[in-house]
XYZ file of C-alpha atoms in Angstrom:
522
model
C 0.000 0.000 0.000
C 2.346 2.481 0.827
C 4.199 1.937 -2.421
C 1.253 1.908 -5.018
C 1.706 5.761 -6.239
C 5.619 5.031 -6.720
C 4.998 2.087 -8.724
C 2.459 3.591 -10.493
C 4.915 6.412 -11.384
C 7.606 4.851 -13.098
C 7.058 5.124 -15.973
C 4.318 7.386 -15.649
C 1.314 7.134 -17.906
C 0.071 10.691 -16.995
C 3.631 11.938 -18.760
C 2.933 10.152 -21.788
C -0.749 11.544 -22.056
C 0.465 15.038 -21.301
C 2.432 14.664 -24.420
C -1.318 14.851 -26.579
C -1.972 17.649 -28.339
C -5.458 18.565 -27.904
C -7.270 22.102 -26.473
C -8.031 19.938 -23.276
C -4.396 19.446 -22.463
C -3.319 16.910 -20.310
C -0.882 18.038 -17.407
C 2.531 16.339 -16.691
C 2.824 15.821 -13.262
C 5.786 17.833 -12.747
C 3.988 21.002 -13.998
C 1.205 20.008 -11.433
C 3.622 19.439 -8.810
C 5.101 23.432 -9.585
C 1.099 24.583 -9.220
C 1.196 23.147 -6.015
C 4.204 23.907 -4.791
C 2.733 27.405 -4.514
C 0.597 26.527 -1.965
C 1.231 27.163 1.661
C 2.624 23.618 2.815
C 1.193 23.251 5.956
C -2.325 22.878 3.951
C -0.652 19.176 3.592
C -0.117 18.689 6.675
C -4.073 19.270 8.148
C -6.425 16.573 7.937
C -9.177 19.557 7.413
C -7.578 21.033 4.080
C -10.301 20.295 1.462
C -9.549 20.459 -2.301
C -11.382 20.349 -5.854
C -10.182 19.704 -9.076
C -12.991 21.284 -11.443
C -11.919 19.954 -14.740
C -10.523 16.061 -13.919
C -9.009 14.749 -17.322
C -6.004 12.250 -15.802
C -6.867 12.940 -11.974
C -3.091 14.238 -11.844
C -3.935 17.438 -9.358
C -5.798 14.719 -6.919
C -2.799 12.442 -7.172
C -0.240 14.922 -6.487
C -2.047 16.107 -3.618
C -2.853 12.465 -2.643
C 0.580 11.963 -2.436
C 1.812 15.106 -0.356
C -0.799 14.430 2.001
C 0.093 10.531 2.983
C 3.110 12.328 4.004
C 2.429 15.372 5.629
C -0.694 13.311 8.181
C 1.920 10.832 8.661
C 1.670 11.671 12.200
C -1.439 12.554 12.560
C -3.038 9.635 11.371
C -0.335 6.787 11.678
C -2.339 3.958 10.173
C -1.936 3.768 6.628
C -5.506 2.314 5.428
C -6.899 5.000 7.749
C -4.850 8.084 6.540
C -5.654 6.968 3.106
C -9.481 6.547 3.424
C -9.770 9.815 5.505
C -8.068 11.737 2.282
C -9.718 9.973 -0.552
C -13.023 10.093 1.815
C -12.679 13.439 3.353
C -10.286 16.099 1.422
C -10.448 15.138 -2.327
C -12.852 16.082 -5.050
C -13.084 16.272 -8.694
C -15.728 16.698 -11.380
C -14.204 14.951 -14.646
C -14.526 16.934 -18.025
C -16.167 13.529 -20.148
C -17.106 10.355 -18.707
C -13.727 8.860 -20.130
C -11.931 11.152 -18.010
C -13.319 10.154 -14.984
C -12.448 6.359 -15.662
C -8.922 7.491 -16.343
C -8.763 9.943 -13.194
C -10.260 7.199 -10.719
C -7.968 4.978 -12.500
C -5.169 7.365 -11.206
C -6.221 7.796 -8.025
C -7.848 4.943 -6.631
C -6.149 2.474 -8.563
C -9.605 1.220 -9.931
C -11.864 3.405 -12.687
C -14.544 1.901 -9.828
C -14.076 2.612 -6.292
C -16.616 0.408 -5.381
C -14.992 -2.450 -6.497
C -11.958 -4.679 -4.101
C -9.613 -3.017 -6.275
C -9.688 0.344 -4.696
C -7.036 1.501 -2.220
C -10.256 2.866 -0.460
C -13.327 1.595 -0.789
C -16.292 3.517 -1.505
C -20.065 2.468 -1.478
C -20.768 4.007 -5.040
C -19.086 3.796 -8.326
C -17.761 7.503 -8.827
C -16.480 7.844 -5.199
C -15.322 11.388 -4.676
C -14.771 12.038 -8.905
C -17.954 13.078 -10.440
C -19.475 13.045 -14.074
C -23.210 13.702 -14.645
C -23.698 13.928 -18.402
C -25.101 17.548 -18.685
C -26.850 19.336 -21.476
C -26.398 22.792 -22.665
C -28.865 25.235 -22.542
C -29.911 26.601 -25.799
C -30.472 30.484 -26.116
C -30.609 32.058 -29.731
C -28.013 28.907 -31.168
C -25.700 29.372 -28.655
C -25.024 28.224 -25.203
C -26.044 30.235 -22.032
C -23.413 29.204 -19.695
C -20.321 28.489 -22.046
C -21.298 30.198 -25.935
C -20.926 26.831 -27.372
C -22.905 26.000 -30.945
C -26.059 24.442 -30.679
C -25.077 23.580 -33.980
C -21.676 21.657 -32.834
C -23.003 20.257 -29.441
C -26.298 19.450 -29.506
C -25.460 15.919 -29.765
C -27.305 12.390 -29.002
C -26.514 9.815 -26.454
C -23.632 8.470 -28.103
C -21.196 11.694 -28.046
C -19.813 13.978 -25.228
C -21.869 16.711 -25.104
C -18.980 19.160 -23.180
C -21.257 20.513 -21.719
C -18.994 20.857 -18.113
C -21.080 20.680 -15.085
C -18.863 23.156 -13.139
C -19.762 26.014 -15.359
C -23.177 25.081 -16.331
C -24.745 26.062 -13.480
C -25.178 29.102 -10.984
C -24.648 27.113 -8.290
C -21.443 25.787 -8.316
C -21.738 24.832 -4.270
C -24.549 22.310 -4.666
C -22.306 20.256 -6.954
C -21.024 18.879 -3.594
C -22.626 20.910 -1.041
C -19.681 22.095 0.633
C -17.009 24.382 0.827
C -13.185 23.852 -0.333
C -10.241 25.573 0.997
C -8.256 24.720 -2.463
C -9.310 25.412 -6.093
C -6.922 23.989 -9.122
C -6.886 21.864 -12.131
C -6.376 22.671 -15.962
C -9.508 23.734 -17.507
C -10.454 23.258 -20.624
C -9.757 26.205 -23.088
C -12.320 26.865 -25.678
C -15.181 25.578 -27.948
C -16.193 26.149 -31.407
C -19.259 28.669 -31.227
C -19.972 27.984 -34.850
C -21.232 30.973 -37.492
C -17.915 32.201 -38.209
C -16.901 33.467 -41.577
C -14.197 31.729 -43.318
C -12.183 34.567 -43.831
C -12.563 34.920 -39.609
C -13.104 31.784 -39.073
C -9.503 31.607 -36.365
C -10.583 34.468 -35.275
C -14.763 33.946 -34.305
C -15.224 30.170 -34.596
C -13.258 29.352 -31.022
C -14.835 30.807 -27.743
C -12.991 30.676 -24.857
C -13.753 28.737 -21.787
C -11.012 28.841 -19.184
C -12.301 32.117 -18.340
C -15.701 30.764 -16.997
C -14.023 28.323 -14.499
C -12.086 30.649 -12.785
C -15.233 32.968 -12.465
C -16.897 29.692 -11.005
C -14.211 28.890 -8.668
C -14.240 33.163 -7.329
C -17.859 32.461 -6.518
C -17.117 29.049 -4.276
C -14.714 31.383 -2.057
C -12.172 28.797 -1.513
C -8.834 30.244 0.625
C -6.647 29.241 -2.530
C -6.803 29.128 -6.626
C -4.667 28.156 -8.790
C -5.051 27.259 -12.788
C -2.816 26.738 -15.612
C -4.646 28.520 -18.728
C -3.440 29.849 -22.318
C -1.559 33.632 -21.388
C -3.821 34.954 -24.712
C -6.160 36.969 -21.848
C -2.925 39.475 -21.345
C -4.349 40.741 -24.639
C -6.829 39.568 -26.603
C -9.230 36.799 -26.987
C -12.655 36.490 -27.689
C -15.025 38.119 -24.941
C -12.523 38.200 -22.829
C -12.472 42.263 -22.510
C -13.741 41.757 -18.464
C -12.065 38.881 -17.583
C -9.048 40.391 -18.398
C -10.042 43.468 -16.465
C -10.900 41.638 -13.324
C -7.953 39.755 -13.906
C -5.803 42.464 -13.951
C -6.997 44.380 -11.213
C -7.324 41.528 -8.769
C -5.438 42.184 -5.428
C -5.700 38.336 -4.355
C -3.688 37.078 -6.987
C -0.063 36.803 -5.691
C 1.688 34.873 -8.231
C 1.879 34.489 -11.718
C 3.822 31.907 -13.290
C 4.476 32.540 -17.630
C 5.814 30.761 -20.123
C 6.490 32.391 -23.441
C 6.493 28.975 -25.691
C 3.971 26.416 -24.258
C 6.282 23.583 -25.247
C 8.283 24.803 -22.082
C 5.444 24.100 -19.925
C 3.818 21.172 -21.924
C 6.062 19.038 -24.333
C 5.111 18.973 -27.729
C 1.697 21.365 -27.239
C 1.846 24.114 -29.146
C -0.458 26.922 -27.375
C -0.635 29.959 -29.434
C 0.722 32.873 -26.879
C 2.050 30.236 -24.520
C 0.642 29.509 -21.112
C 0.477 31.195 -17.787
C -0.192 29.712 -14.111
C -1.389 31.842 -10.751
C -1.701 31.978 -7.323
C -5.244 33.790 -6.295
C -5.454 33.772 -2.521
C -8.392 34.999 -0.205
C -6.968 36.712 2.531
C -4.500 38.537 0.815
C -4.421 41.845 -0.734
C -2.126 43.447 -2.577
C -0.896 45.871 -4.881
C 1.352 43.698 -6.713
C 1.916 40.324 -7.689
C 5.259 38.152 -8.466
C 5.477 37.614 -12.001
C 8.467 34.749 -13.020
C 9.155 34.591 -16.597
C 10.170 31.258 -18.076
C 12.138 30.821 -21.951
C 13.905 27.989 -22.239
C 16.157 27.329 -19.230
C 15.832 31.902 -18.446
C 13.678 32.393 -15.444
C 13.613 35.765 -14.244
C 11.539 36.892 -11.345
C 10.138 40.119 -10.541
C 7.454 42.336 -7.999
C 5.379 44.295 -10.133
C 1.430 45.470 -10.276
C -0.874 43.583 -12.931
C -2.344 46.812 -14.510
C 0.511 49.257 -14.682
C -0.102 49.490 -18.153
C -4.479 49.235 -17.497
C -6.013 47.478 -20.101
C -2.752 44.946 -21.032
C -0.445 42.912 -19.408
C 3.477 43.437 -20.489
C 4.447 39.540 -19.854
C 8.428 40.566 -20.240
C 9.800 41.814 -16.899
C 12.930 43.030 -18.393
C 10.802 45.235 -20.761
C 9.274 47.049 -18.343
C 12.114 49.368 -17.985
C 12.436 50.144 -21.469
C 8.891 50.634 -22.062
C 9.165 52.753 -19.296
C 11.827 54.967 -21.005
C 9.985 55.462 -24.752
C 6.690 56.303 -22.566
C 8.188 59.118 -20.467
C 10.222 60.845 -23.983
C 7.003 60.172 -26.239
C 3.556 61.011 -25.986
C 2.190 60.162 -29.645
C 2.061 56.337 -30.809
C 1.454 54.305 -33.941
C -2.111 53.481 -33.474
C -2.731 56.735 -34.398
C -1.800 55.508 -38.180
C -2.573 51.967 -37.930
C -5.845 50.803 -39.153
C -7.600 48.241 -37.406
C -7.920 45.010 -38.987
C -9.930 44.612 -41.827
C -8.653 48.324 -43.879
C -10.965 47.859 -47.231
C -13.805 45.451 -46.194
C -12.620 43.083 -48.436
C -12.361 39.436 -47.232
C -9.832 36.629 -47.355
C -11.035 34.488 -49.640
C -11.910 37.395 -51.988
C -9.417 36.844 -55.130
C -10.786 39.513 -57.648
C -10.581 38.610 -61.508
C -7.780 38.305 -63.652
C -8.281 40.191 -66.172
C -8.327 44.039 -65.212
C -12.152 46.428 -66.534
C -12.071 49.807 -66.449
C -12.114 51.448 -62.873
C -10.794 48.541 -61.261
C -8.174 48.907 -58.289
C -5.753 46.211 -58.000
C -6.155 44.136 -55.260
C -3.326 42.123 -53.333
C -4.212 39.095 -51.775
C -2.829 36.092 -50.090
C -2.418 32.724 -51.795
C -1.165 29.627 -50.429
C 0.819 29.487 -47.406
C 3.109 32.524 -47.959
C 2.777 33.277 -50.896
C 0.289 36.330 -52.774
C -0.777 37.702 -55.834
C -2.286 40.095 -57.810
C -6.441 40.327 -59.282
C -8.466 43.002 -59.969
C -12.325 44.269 -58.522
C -14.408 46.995 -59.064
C -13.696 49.890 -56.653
C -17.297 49.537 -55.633
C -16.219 46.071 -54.025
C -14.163 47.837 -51.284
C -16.638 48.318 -48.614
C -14.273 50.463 -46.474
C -12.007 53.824 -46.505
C -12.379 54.519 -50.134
C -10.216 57.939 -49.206
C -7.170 55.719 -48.832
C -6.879 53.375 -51.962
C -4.921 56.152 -53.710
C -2.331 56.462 -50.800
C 1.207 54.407 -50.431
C 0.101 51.926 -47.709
C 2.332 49.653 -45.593
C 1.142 46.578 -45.203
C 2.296 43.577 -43.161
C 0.259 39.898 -42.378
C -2.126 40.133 -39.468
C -0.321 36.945 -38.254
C 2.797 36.873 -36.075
C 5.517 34.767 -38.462
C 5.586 31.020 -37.837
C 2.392 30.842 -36.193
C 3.682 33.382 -33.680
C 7.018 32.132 -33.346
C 6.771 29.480 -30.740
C 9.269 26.789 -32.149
C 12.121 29.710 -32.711
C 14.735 28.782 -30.537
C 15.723 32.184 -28.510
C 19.123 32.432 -29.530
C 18.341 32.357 -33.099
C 16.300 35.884 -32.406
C 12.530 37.100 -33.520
C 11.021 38.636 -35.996
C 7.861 39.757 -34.688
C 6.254 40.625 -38.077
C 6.413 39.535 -41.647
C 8.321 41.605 -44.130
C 6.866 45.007 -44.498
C 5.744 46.127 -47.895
C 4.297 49.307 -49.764
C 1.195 49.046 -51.099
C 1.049 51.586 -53.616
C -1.408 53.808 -54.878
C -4.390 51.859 -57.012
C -4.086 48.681 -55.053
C -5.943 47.487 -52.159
C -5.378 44.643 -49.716
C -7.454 41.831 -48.074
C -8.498 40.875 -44.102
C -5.201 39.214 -44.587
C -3.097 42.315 -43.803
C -2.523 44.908 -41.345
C -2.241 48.032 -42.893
C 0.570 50.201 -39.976
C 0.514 53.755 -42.515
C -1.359 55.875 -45.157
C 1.225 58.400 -46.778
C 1.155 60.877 -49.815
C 4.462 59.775 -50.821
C 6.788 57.070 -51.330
C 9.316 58.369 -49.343
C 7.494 58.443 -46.091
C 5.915 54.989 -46.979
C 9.368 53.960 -46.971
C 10.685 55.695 -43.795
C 7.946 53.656 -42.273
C 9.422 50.064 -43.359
C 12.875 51.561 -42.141
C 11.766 52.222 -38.664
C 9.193 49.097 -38.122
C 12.374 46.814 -39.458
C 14.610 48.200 -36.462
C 14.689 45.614 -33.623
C 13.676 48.233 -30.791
C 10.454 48.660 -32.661
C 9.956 44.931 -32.833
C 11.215 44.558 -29.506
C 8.309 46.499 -27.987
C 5.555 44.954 -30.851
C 6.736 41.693 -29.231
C 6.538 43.001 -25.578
C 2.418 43.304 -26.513
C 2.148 39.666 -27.942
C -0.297 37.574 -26.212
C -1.574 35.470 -29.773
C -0.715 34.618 -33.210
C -2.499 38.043 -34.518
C -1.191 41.600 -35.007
C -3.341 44.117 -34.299
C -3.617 47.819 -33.956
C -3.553 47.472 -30.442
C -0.057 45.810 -30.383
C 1.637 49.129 -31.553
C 0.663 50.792 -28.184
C 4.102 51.274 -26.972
C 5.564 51.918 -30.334
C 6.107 55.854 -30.842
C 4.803 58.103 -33.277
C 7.725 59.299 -35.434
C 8.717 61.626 -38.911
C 8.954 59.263 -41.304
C 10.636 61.362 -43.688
C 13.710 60.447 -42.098
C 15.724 57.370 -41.819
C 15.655 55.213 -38.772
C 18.285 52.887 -37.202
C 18.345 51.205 -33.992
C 21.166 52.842 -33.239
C 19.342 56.505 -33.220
C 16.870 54.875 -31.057
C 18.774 53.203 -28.750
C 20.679 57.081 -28.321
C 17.339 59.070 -27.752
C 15.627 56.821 -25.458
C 19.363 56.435 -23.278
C 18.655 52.781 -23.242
C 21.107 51.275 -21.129
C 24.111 48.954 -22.356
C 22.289 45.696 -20.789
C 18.788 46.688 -22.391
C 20.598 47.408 -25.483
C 22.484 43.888 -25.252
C 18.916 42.403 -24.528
C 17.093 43.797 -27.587
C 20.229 42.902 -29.713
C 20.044 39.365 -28.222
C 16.131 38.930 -28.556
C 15.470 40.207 -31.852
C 16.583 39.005 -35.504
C 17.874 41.552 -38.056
C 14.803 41.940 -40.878
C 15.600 41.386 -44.099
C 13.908 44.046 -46.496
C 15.753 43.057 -49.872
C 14.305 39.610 -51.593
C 11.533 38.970 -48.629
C 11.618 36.685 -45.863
C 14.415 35.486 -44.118
């Protein structure tokens, strides 16, 4: 008995399923063991410490926890079949995400998918012990889902598929799930479902509504002493309907610790998670005015003490570019998104291609084909829908998507990019929803003192201190300042007129790639 999770461990099944790539990502048990190590330890050591997973997939979190806890009540409950049956009885819960991952989590923590049966370490009088499913339905309000936004279309399903319809955050009252209170709160929530009636020119954009969100929400209104979840880090940001959360999020006093890693792969092998993934510490009976923030890349951690919403409605992720930031904000006071256009310039979708042979009045229209590639057709000028006043200005354009779906296999010492290759979009010639169009100019010249400054490193260096997703937007120029681009700029002017230190010189030089402007893309 006292050797079953150690022999169970090695090797570890849980590893090899946190190795799947799906949205509900399983977690390795080391990365649940790091959630939990920010904890207060003596909760292991109380036989009254009560804790919930909301989102069971493996039963890892209840595991982990099981484990810590045969050790820390070692002396206050010295018989082992006694200690064990007061924690599996007494201090851990779950509510599994599908009725497969509640076989696999009792599985993992009583040793039997049945707890009822002589296989259990502890037995239990009912099948599900202490790890519920209840198959729930979602409740249907104008095609979508009340609770979670889901598709009616998508997920209204019959008897023989999961509905995901989670029962933690399809309900108002997340207490009567168990009808009691819980001192700790974590797990790995699921991240997002399909919502259905997207466009396909939007369709990354609109057809994927975020869930995470909902369960921490859910777990705020159980009170517990202690939260802690592992979610995508795309809420510093962006992200659909996430405006709120990400307000509440940032201007929460109780959260004490947030844990981020740049590239998900560092947190979850072989995921990729657009934006990479963040973990935090909310506790109850603390308040304060700022929260410690550890950066992980690679094998760089750096740690620092810093308030949520210094910058209000965004979170900078990057400790070290706080100070630099810092710097261009107190010598500026006009930025870029006074130039950039929002997404979407000309109302003229993706998937529009125009016709290839040019009538008279037709604008030219650039659009993207293939994987990196684009081309050349031709529409009416009553086909752009949008900012008619601008098709006869030099534009610069560059893709709405961050290179390399947003760089997360780049290997830091090979550098960023942070955008694709700016071009000039010249007068005549319009662009799809593909683009981002950063400038509108009169002449050339000034079109191309715009490419000169965006392809200097401390301009990508601060677009990259805003990047939370795989998509540019206007908003990501905030910290970028508002220059004369009839001049020529260099990093090296920069780096003189905002007295950027030697180290954040050395760390910009180290982070970012040089941009090739002659013959496209690196």
């Amino acid at each position: 008995m006292a050797d079953v999770y150690q022999t169970l461990y090695n090797p570890d099944v849980l590893s090899c399923l946190a190795n799947l790539s799906n949205d509900e990502v399983f977690t390795p048990p080391e990365v649940a063991n790091r959630m939990l190590d920010l904890l207060p330890q003596e909760l292991f050591r109380s036989p009254d410490t009560t804790f919930l997973d909301p989102a069971c997939k493996s039963g890892v979190f209840l595991r982990e926890i099981a484990k810590r806890l045969l050790v820390g009540l070692e002396n206050e409950i010295p018989d082992l079949q006694q200690r064990v049956d007061h924690i599996f009885h007494k201090q851990l819960y779950g509510i599994a995400i599908t009725e497969l991952t509640s076989l696999l989590s009792r599985r993992s923590v009583y040793c039997s998918k049945y707890p009822n049966s002589k296989y259990s370490v502890s037995y239990f009088e009912n099948p599900s012990g202490n790890i519920a499913y209840k198959r729930i339905q979602h409740r249907w309000k104008d095609g979508k889902c009340a609770f979670c936004g889901a598709s009616k279309t998508e997920y209204e399903r019959g008897e023989e598929l999961e509905t995901h319809a989670y029962e933690f955050i399809h309900t108002i009252r997340p207490e009567d799930i168990f009808k009691m209170k819980f001192d700790v709160i974590i797990g790995n929530p699921p991240y997002q479902l399909a919502t259905g009636g997207g466009t396909e020119e939007k369709k990354s954009a609109t057809q994927a509504r975020p869930v995470y969100n909902t369960f921490i929400e859910q777990a705020r209104k159980l009170n517990p002493r202690y939260i802690s979840m592992i979610i995508p880090a795309r809420w510093y940001a962006g992200g659909m309907g996430l405006n709120q959360f990400r307000t509440d999020m940032l201007n929460d006093k109780h959260i004490t610790k947030l844990v981020d890693y740049i590239n998900s792969k560092d947190c979850f092998q072989g995921v990729d998670i657009a934006g990479g993934v963040c973990y935090f510490l909310w506790e109850r009976d603390s308040t304060c005015e700022e929260c410690q923030v550890t950066n992980i890349s690679g094998t760089s951690v750096t740690t620092e003490v810093r308030a949520l919403n210094e910058f209000e409605t965004l979170f900078v992720r990057s400790n070290k570019s706080i100070d630099i930031i810092k710097k261009v904000l107190h010598k500026s006071n006009r930025f870029m998104p006074e130039i950039v256009s929002s997404i979407d310039t000309f109302g003229i979708p993706s998937k529009e291609k125009g016709h290839s042979v040019k009538q008279p009045g037709d604008v030219e229209l650039l659009h993207s084909k293939g994987y990196n590639d684009q081309e050349i057709g031709y529409l009416s000028r009553d086909m752009v829908k949008k900012n008619k006043d601008l098709i006869d200005k030099y534009k610069v354009k560059i893709s709405i998507m961050v290179p390399q779906g947003g760089e997360v296999g780049i290997k830091p010492e090979n550098g960023y990019r942070s955008i694709s290759t700016p071009q000039i979009v010249p007068p005549g010639q319009v662009d799809s929803f593909s683009y981002l169009n950063i400038g509108f100019f009169d002449t050339e010249a000034e079109a191309k003192g715009l490419i000169s400054y965006v392809s200097c490193k401390f301009v990508r260096f601060l677009l990259r201190s805003t990047y939370s997703s795989v998509h540019v937007s206007k908003d990501n120029f905030r910290f970028v300042p508002l220059v004369d681009f009839k001049k020529t700029w260099t990093d090296e002017k920069l780096y003189e007129y905002y007295e950027l230190s030697p180290e954040q010189i050395t760390l910009i030089e180290d982070t970012m790639r040089p941009m090739i402007l002659e013959g496209g893309d690196e």
